[in-house]
Short mmCIF file of C-alpha atoms in Angstrom, two decimals:
data_model
loop_
_atom_site.label_atom_id
_atom_site.label_comp_id
_atom_site.label_asym_id
_atom_site.label_seq_id
_atom_site.Cartn_x
_atom_site.Cartn_y
_atom_site.Cartn_z
CA UNK A 18 -53.01 10.42 -17.47
CA UNK A 19 -51.65 12.17 -14.35
CA UNK A 20 -48.26 11.67 -12.72
CA UNK A 21 -46.87 12.97 -9.43
CA UNK A 22 -43.09 13.26 -8.93
CA UNK A 23 -41.27 13.54 -5.61
CA UNK A 24 -37.75 14.64 -4.64
CA UNK A 25 -37.57 16.77 -7.77
CA UNK A 26 -34.45 18.94 -7.97
CA UNK A 27 -34.24 22.23 -9.84
CA UNK A 28 -31.89 20.72 -12.42
CA UNK A 29 -34.53 18.08 -13.26
CA UNK A 30 -37.49 20.43 -13.70
CA UNK A 31 -36.82 21.51 -17.32
CA UNK A 32 -36.70 17.86 -18.44
CA UNK A 33 -39.93 17.03 -16.60
CA UNK A 34 -41.69 20.05 -18.05
CA UNK A 35 -40.56 19.41 -21.61
CA UNK A 36 -41.54 15.73 -21.47
CA UNK A 37 -44.98 16.59 -20.07
CA UNK A 38 -45.58 19.09 -22.85
CA UNK A 39 -44.42 16.77 -25.64
CA UNK A 40 -46.40 13.80 -24.33
CA UNK A 41 -49.49 15.74 -23.23
CA UNK A 42 -49.32 14.24 -19.74
CA UNK A 43 -49.88 16.17 -16.54
CA UNK A 44 -46.87 15.82 -14.22
CA UNK A 45 -47.03 17.57 -10.84
CA UNK A 46 -43.62 18.22 -9.32
CA UNK A 47 -42.79 18.19 -5.62
CA UNK A 48 -39.39 18.88 -4.09
CA UNK A 49 -40.05 16.97 -0.88
CA UNK A 50 -39.56 13.22 -0.47
CA UNK A 51 -42.56 10.95 -0.37
CA UNK A 52 -43.29 10.12 3.27
CA UNK A 53 -45.99 9.02 5.67
CA UNK A 54 -46.93 12.68 6.07
CA UNK A 55 -47.73 13.28 2.41
CA UNK A 56 -48.94 9.85 1.25
CA UNK A 57 -52.45 11.12 0.65
CA UNK A 58 -51.19 13.50 -2.03
CA UNK A 59 -50.88 10.56 -4.45
CA UNK A 60 -54.69 10.25 -4.63
CA UNK A 61 -55.99 11.00 -8.10
CA UNK A 62 -52.75 10.13 -9.90
CA UNK A 63 -51.93 7.17 -12.10
CA UNK A 64 -48.19 6.91 -11.36
CA UNK A 65 -45.63 8.04 -8.79
CA UNK A 66 -42.17 9.12 -9.98
CA UNK A 67 -39.53 8.84 -7.26
CA UNK A 68 -35.83 8.66 -6.50
CA UNK A 69 -33.90 5.65 -5.24
CA UNK A 70 -32.32 7.63 -2.42
CA UNK A 71 -34.08 8.01 0.88
CA UNK A 72 -36.63 5.71 2.46
CA UNK A 73 -40.07 4.73 1.26
CA UNK A 74 -43.04 4.59 3.67
CA UNK A 75 -44.08 1.10 4.74
CA UNK A 76 -47.66 1.82 3.77
CA UNK A 77 -46.88 3.20 0.32
CA UNK A 78 -48.03 0.26 -1.78
CA UNK A 79 -51.18 -0.33 0.26
CA UNK A 80 -52.06 3.31 -0.23
CA UNK A 81 -51.28 3.11 -3.95
CA UNK A 82 -53.60 0.11 -4.24
CA UNK A 83 -56.31 1.95 -2.29
CA UNK A 84 -56.09 4.97 -4.60
CA UNK A 85 -55.67 2.99 -7.82
CA UNK A 86 -52.13 4.23 -8.50
CA UNK A 87 -50.65 1.58 -10.77
CA UNK A 88 -46.97 2.44 -11.15
CA UNK A 89 -43.91 3.55 -9.19
CA UNK A 90 -41.11 4.68 -11.51
CA UNK A 91 -37.70 5.24 -9.93
CA UNK A 92 -35.27 7.65 -11.61
CA UNK A 93 -32.26 5.50 -10.64
CA UNK A 94 -30.84 2.02 -11.09
CA UNK A 95 -30.98 0.75 -7.51
CA UNK A 96 -34.18 -0.54 -5.92
CA UNK A 97 -32.56 -2.12 -2.85
CA UNK A 98 -34.54 0.10 -0.47
CA UNK A 99 -37.92 -0.71 -2.06
CA UNK A 100 -40.04 -3.68 -0.99
CA UNK A 101 -40.65 -5.19 -4.43
CA UNK A 102 -42.59 -8.15 -3.00
CA UNK A 103 -45.01 -5.78 -1.27
CA UNK A 104 -45.43 -3.83 -4.52
CA UNK A 105 -46.27 -6.99 -6.44
CA UNK A 106 -48.68 -8.13 -3.72
CA UNK A 107 -50.56 -4.84 -4.00
CA UNK A 108 -50.61 -4.88 -7.79
CA UNK A 109 -48.13 -2.02 -8.25
CA UNK A 110 -45.58 -2.14 -11.05
CA UNK A 111 -42.11 -0.81 -10.20
CA UNK A 112 -39.69 0.35 -12.90
CA UNK A 113 -36.17 1.72 -12.74
CA UNK A 114 -33.66 3.36 -15.08
CA UNK A 115 -31.14 0.59 -15.69
CA UNK A 116 -28.68 2.77 -17.62
CA UNK A 117 -28.88 6.55 -17.68
CA UNK A 118 -25.28 7.26 -18.66
CA UNK A 119 -22.71 4.53 -18.04
CA UNK A 120 -19.98 6.82 -19.35
CA UNK A 121 -20.73 9.49 -16.76
CA UNK A 122 -19.95 7.11 -13.91
CA UNK A 123 -17.08 5.36 -15.67
CA UNK A 124 -15.38 8.67 -16.54
CA UNK A 125 -15.73 9.87 -12.96
CA UNK A 126 -14.30 6.62 -11.57
CA UNK A 127 -11.23 6.96 -13.78
CA UNK A 128 -10.90 10.65 -12.89
CA UNK A 129 -10.88 9.82 -9.18
CA UNK A 130 -8.41 6.97 -9.67
CA UNK A 131 -6.07 9.32 -11.49
CA UNK A 132 -6.37 11.91 -8.72
CA UNK A 133 -5.37 9.29 -6.17
CA UNK A 134 -2.39 8.16 -8.22
CA UNK A 135 -1.22 11.77 -8.57
CA UNK A 136 -2.04 12.52 -4.89
CA UNK A 137 -3.86 15.76 -5.66
CA UNK A 138 -5.59 15.85 -2.26
CA UNK A 139 -2.23 15.83 -0.50
CA UNK A 140 -0.85 18.53 -2.76
CA UNK A 141 -3.89 20.75 -2.19
CA UNK A 142 -3.27 20.53 1.54
CA UNK A 143 0.42 21.28 1.06
CA UNK A 144 -0.43 24.30 -1.12
CA UNK A 145 -2.74 25.62 1.59
CA UNK A 146 0.23 25.33 3.98
CA UNK A 147 2.56 27.02 1.42
CA UNK A 148 4.67 23.88 1.23
CA UNK A 149 5.55 23.48 -2.44
CA UNK A 150 8.00 20.58 -2.18
CA UNK A 151 7.45 17.40 -4.21
CA UNK A 152 8.97 14.59 -2.16
CA UNK A 153 8.08 12.12 -0.88
CA UNK A 154 4.76 12.07 -2.75
CA UNK A 155 5.87 10.49 -6.01
CA UNK A 156 3.12 9.21 -8.30
CA UNK A 157 2.37 6.07 -10.27
CA UNK A 158 1.34 5.82 -13.93
CA UNK A 159 -1.87 4.01 -14.80
CA UNK A 160 -0.31 2.23 -17.76
CA UNK A 161 2.07 0.41 -15.41
CA UNK A 162 -0.76 -1.02 -13.31
CA UNK A 163 -3.15 -3.95 -13.31
CA UNK A 164 -6.68 -2.69 -12.69
CA UNK A 165 -9.28 -5.05 -11.26
CA UNK A 166 -12.89 -4.44 -12.23
CA UNK A 167 -15.63 -6.04 -10.12
CA UNK A 168 -18.86 -6.02 -12.11
CA UNK A 169 -18.84 -5.86 -15.91
CA UNK A 170 -22.23 -4.43 -16.73
CA UNK A 171 -22.58 -1.29 -18.82
CA UNK A 172 -20.63 0.91 -16.39
CA UNK A 173 -17.90 -1.63 -15.72
CA UNK A 174 -17.36 -2.18 -19.45
CA UNK A 175 -17.17 1.57 -20.09
CA UNK A 176 -14.60 1.86 -17.28
CA UNK A 177 -12.55 -0.97 -18.79
CA UNK A 178 -12.50 0.72 -22.18
CA UNK A 179 -11.21 3.96 -20.67
CA UNK A 180 -8.44 2.47 -18.53
CA UNK A 181 -7.33 0.28 -21.44
CA UNK A 182 -6.97 3.51 -23.39
CA UNK A 183 -4.38 4.57 -20.83
CA UNK A 184 -2.57 1.29 -21.38
CA UNK A 185 -3.52 -0.42 -18.13
CA UNK A 186 -3.84 -4.19 -17.90
CA UNK A 187 -7.34 -5.26 -16.82
CA UNK A 188 -8.58 -8.26 -14.87
CA UNK A 189 -12.29 -8.61 -14.23
CA UNK A 190 -14.72 -10.63 -12.15
CA UNK A 191 -18.44 -11.05 -12.64
CA UNK A 192 -20.57 -14.18 -12.10
CA UNK A 193 -22.39 -13.22 -15.33
CA UNK A 194 -19.66 -12.95 -17.92
CA UNK A 195 -19.78 -10.69 -20.97
CA UNK A 196 -18.95 -12.72 -24.11
CA UNK A 197 -16.63 -10.06 -25.57
CA UNK A 198 -14.64 -9.70 -22.36
CA UNK A 199 -14.58 -13.47 -22.02
CA UNK A 200 -13.14 -13.79 -25.52
CA UNK A 201 -10.53 -11.17 -24.66
CA UNK A 202 -9.42 -13.26 -21.67
CA UNK A 203 -10.06 -10.57 -19.06
CA UNK A 204 -11.94 -12.64 -16.50
CA UNK A 205 -10.51 -14.34 -13.44
CA UNK A 206 -12.37 -17.10 -11.65
CA UNK A 207 -12.74 -15.56 -8.20
CA UNK A 208 -12.61 -12.33 -6.28
CA UNK A 209 -9.66 -13.72 -4.34
CA UNK A 210 -7.70 -14.08 -7.59
CA UNK A 211 -8.60 -10.53 -8.62
CA UNK A 212 -7.58 -9.18 -5.22
CA UNK A 213 -4.20 -10.90 -5.49
CA UNK A 214 -3.46 -9.55 -8.98
CA UNK A 215 -4.82 -5.99 -8.97
CA UNK A 216 -2.89 -2.82 -8.15
CA UNK A 217 -6.16 -0.89 -8.23
CA UNK A 218 -9.75 -2.14 -7.87
CA UNK A 219 -12.93 -0.44 -9.05
CA UNK A 220 -16.39 -1.61 -7.95
CA UNK A 221 -19.26 -1.55 -10.45
CA UNK A 222 -21.80 -3.91 -8.94
CA UNK A 223 -25.27 -3.62 -7.40
CA UNK A 224 -25.94 -3.84 -3.67
CA UNK A 225 -27.53 -7.03 -2.38
CA UNK A 226 -27.78 -8.62 1.04
CA UNK A 227 -25.10 -11.10 -0.02
CA UNK A 228 -22.70 -8.36 -1.13
CA UNK A 229 -22.84 -6.22 2.01
CA UNK A 230 -19.28 -5.46 3.15
CA UNK A 231 -17.84 -7.60 0.38
CA UNK A 232 -14.78 -5.40 0.90
CA UNK A 233 -14.01 -5.95 4.57
CA UNK A 234 -11.10 -6.96 6.74
CA UNK A 235 -10.72 -10.40 5.13
CA UNK A 236 -10.90 -9.12 1.55
CA UNK A 237 -8.50 -6.27 2.29
CA UNK A 238 -5.97 -8.74 3.69
CA UNK A 239 -6.05 -10.64 0.38
CA UNK A 240 -5.14 -7.53 -1.64
CA UNK A 241 -1.70 -6.28 -2.57
CA UNK A 242 0.00 -3.90 -0.19
CA UNK A 243 -0.53 -0.36 -1.45
CA UNK A 244 -3.66 -1.16 -3.46
CA UNK A 245 -6.02 1.61 -4.61
CA UNK A 246 -9.81 1.28 -4.28
CA UNK A 247 -12.58 3.05 -6.19
CA UNK A 248 -16.26 2.78 -5.27
CA UNK A 249 -18.81 4.60 -7.41
CA UNK A 250 -21.41 1.85 -6.89
CA UNK A 251 -22.99 1.40 -3.45
CA UNK A 252 -21.67 2.34 -0.02
CA UNK A 253 -22.77 -0.92 1.58
CA UNK A 254 -20.18 -2.83 -0.46
CA UNK A 255 -17.39 -1.56 1.81
CA UNK A 256 -16.90 -1.94 5.55
CA UNK A 257 -15.86 1.64 6.21
CA UNK A 258 -14.18 1.01 9.55
CA UNK A 259 -12.08 -1.79 8.08
CA UNK A 260 -11.15 0.46 5.16
CA UNK A 261 -10.11 3.31 7.47
CA UNK A 262 -7.77 0.96 9.34
CA UNK A 263 -6.28 -0.20 6.03
CA UNK A 264 -5.83 3.40 4.84
CA UNK A 265 -4.06 4.32 8.06
CA UNK A 266 -1.75 1.30 7.94
CA UNK A 267 -0.85 1.83 4.27
CA UNK A 268 -2.32 -1.51 3.21
CA UNK A 269 -4.59 0.60 1.02
CA UNK A 270 -2.66 3.46 -0.57
CA UNK A 271 -5.80 5.37 -1.48
CA UNK A 272 -9.57 5.06 -1.68
CA UNK A 273 -11.87 7.12 -3.89
CA UNK A 274 -15.40 6.83 -2.56
CA UNK A 275 -18.37 8.46 -4.24
CA UNK A 276 -20.73 6.59 -1.95
CA UNK A 277 -20.77 5.83 1.76
CA UNK A 278 -22.75 3.23 3.65
CA UNK A 279 -24.44 5.80 5.92
CA UNK A 280 -24.67 8.60 3.36
CA UNK A 281 -28.40 9.35 3.35
CA UNK A 282 -28.40 12.02 6.11
CA UNK A 283 -25.19 13.58 4.76
CA UNK A 284 -24.95 13.61 0.97
CA UNK A 285 -26.90 16.24 -0.97
CA UNK A 286 -27.64 18.18 2.23
CA UNK A 287 -26.35 21.60 3.22
CA UNK A 288 -24.63 20.96 6.53
CA UNK A 289 -22.62 24.16 6.68
CA UNK A 290 -22.26 25.48 10.22
CA UNK A 291 -23.46 22.15 11.60
CA UNK A 292 -21.41 19.63 13.52
CA UNK A 293 -21.05 16.26 11.85
CA UNK A 294 -22.34 13.56 14.18
CA UNK A 295 -21.10 10.56 12.18
CA UNK A 296 -17.70 9.89 13.76
CA UNK A 297 -16.75 7.26 11.18
CA UNK A 298 -17.42 9.67 8.32
CA UNK A 299 -15.46 12.44 10.07
CA UNK A 300 -12.47 10.15 10.45
CA UNK A 301 -12.70 9.00 6.84
CA UNK A 302 -12.74 12.47 5.28
CA UNK A 303 -9.86 13.60 7.50
CA UNK A 304 -7.46 11.21 5.76
CA UNK A 305 -5.23 12.51 2.96
CA UNK A 306 -5.50 9.19 1.14
CA UNK A 307 -9.32 9.14 1.15
CA UNK A 308 -10.95 11.03 -1.71
CA UNK A 309 -14.64 11.29 -0.82
CA UNK A 310 -17.34 12.86 -3.00
CA UNK A 311 -21.11 13.12 -2.31
CA UNK A 312 -22.50 10.58 -4.81
CA UNK A 313 -21.97 12.77 -7.87
CA UNK A 314 -20.56 10.31 -10.39
CA UNK A 315 -23.89 10.20 -12.21
CA UNK A 316 -24.41 13.96 -12.10
CA UNK A 317 -24.11 15.15 -15.70
CA UNK A 318 -26.63 16.90 -17.93
CA UNK A 319 -26.93 13.81 -20.12
CA UNK A 320 -27.52 11.47 -17.19
CA UNK A 321 -30.12 13.67 -15.46
CA UNK A 322 -32.06 14.11 -18.71
CA UNK A 323 -32.04 10.36 -19.32
CA UNK A 324 -33.08 9.56 -15.76
CA UNK A 325 -36.14 11.78 -15.96
CA UNK A 326 -37.21 10.81 -19.46
CA UNK A 327 -36.73 7.06 -19.08
CA UNK A 328 -38.65 7.02 -15.78
CA UNK A 329 -41.53 8.94 -17.35
CA UNK A 330 -41.50 6.83 -20.51
CA UNK A 331 -41.61 3.69 -18.37
CA UNK A 332 -44.61 4.90 -16.38
CA UNK A 333 -46.44 5.86 -19.57
CA UNK A 334 -45.72 2.47 -21.15
CA UNK A 335 -46.92 0.56 -18.07
CA UNK A 336 -50.17 2.49 -17.97
CA UNK A 337 -50.82 2.21 -21.71
CA UNK A 338 -49.70 -1.38 -22.33
CA UNK A 339 -49.05 -3.01 -18.98
CA UNK A 340 -45.47 -3.55 -20.11
CA UNK A 341 -42.08 -1.81 -20.02
CA UNK A 342 -38.55 -3.05 -20.53
CA UNK A 343 -37.60 -1.49 -17.19
CA UNK A 344 -39.97 -3.40 -14.88
CA UNK A 345 -38.10 -4.78 -11.83
CA UNK A 346 -40.86 -6.66 -9.96
CA UNK A 347 -42.83 -9.68 -11.12
#
C-alpha cells in the first residue's frame, strides 16, 4: 500500500512519518500542491493525501482513474473546492476529516471575541504612538452580552460551552437542531431573529453555494447597532465590502476574521517586501476594529496530529474495506 501526500508542511511531517512506520505503509511526502504540472507523479500510488486549501486540477480524477488510484483523502473538513460528482463518476472515493479539534477553533473564536471587546488592537496602536490614555475606548464584558451562534455542530457547541462559562446568554440557529441545545431552549427560528437579538455573532457553518455572502448588506442592516462579528468558518460567508462599510459606519463595532473570501493567494504565504494587490484586503486590515488572522484557528499540535492521522486512517480503511466513516461522496 503506497500513499502520496501533497502540500505537506514541516509541522506535519513527524505525524506522517510516525503513522507510516506504525502502519507499515509507504507515504511519500511532497511540499508542493498537486497541480496539472505534477499530476503524473500519482502513478503507482493507491491514495492521494491532500489539503482542502488551494485548487485541484480539473483532470485529477480522470488521471486517478487512469492510474488506478482509488482514494483522495483531504486533511480538512471542507470539500467545497472539490468536484465530488466527478470523483464519483471516475470511481474515486473522497474522504475528509470532519472534526480534528473542535476546541481549537472554538477557543480561538472566543479569544478573538474577547480581544475585540477589550479593543487590544487599538491599544497596541496607541502604545506604538506612546499614547497611554484609556478614554474613549471603554470595554464591554462578555457576561453582559447575548451571543448568537450560527451553526451548532461540534465547533459551535464547543464555542457555546465556553461563552456560557463566561456567563453570556446564548441564542443559536441551525436548520439541523441539536437535541440538547433544543431542550435548553437556545434555538431561535430564523437568522433574522438571531440578528435582532445578538450583541455578538459567531459563525460556525460550512460554505455552500446557498450560504455565499449570507452576511451581506441586508443581514447587517438587521443586526443591532454596535454588533460584533466572528468568522472562523469560511470567508465566502461574508461580503467583505459590505462588512467594511459597516465597520466604518459603526454599525459593526468589531469583526474578528480568521478567514477571508479571497484568502488563497495571501494566507500562509510570505509576502514580506511585496506590495499587496488586493485593495479590499488592504482596506480591511487597515481598520482598528477589524482583527484579521491568516486562517490559524485550527493550528494547534492536537489538531494537526489529528488531521494527518485521520486522513491516513481513512485512506487505509477505504483501500482495505471499501468503507470509511469519513467518506463525503456517494
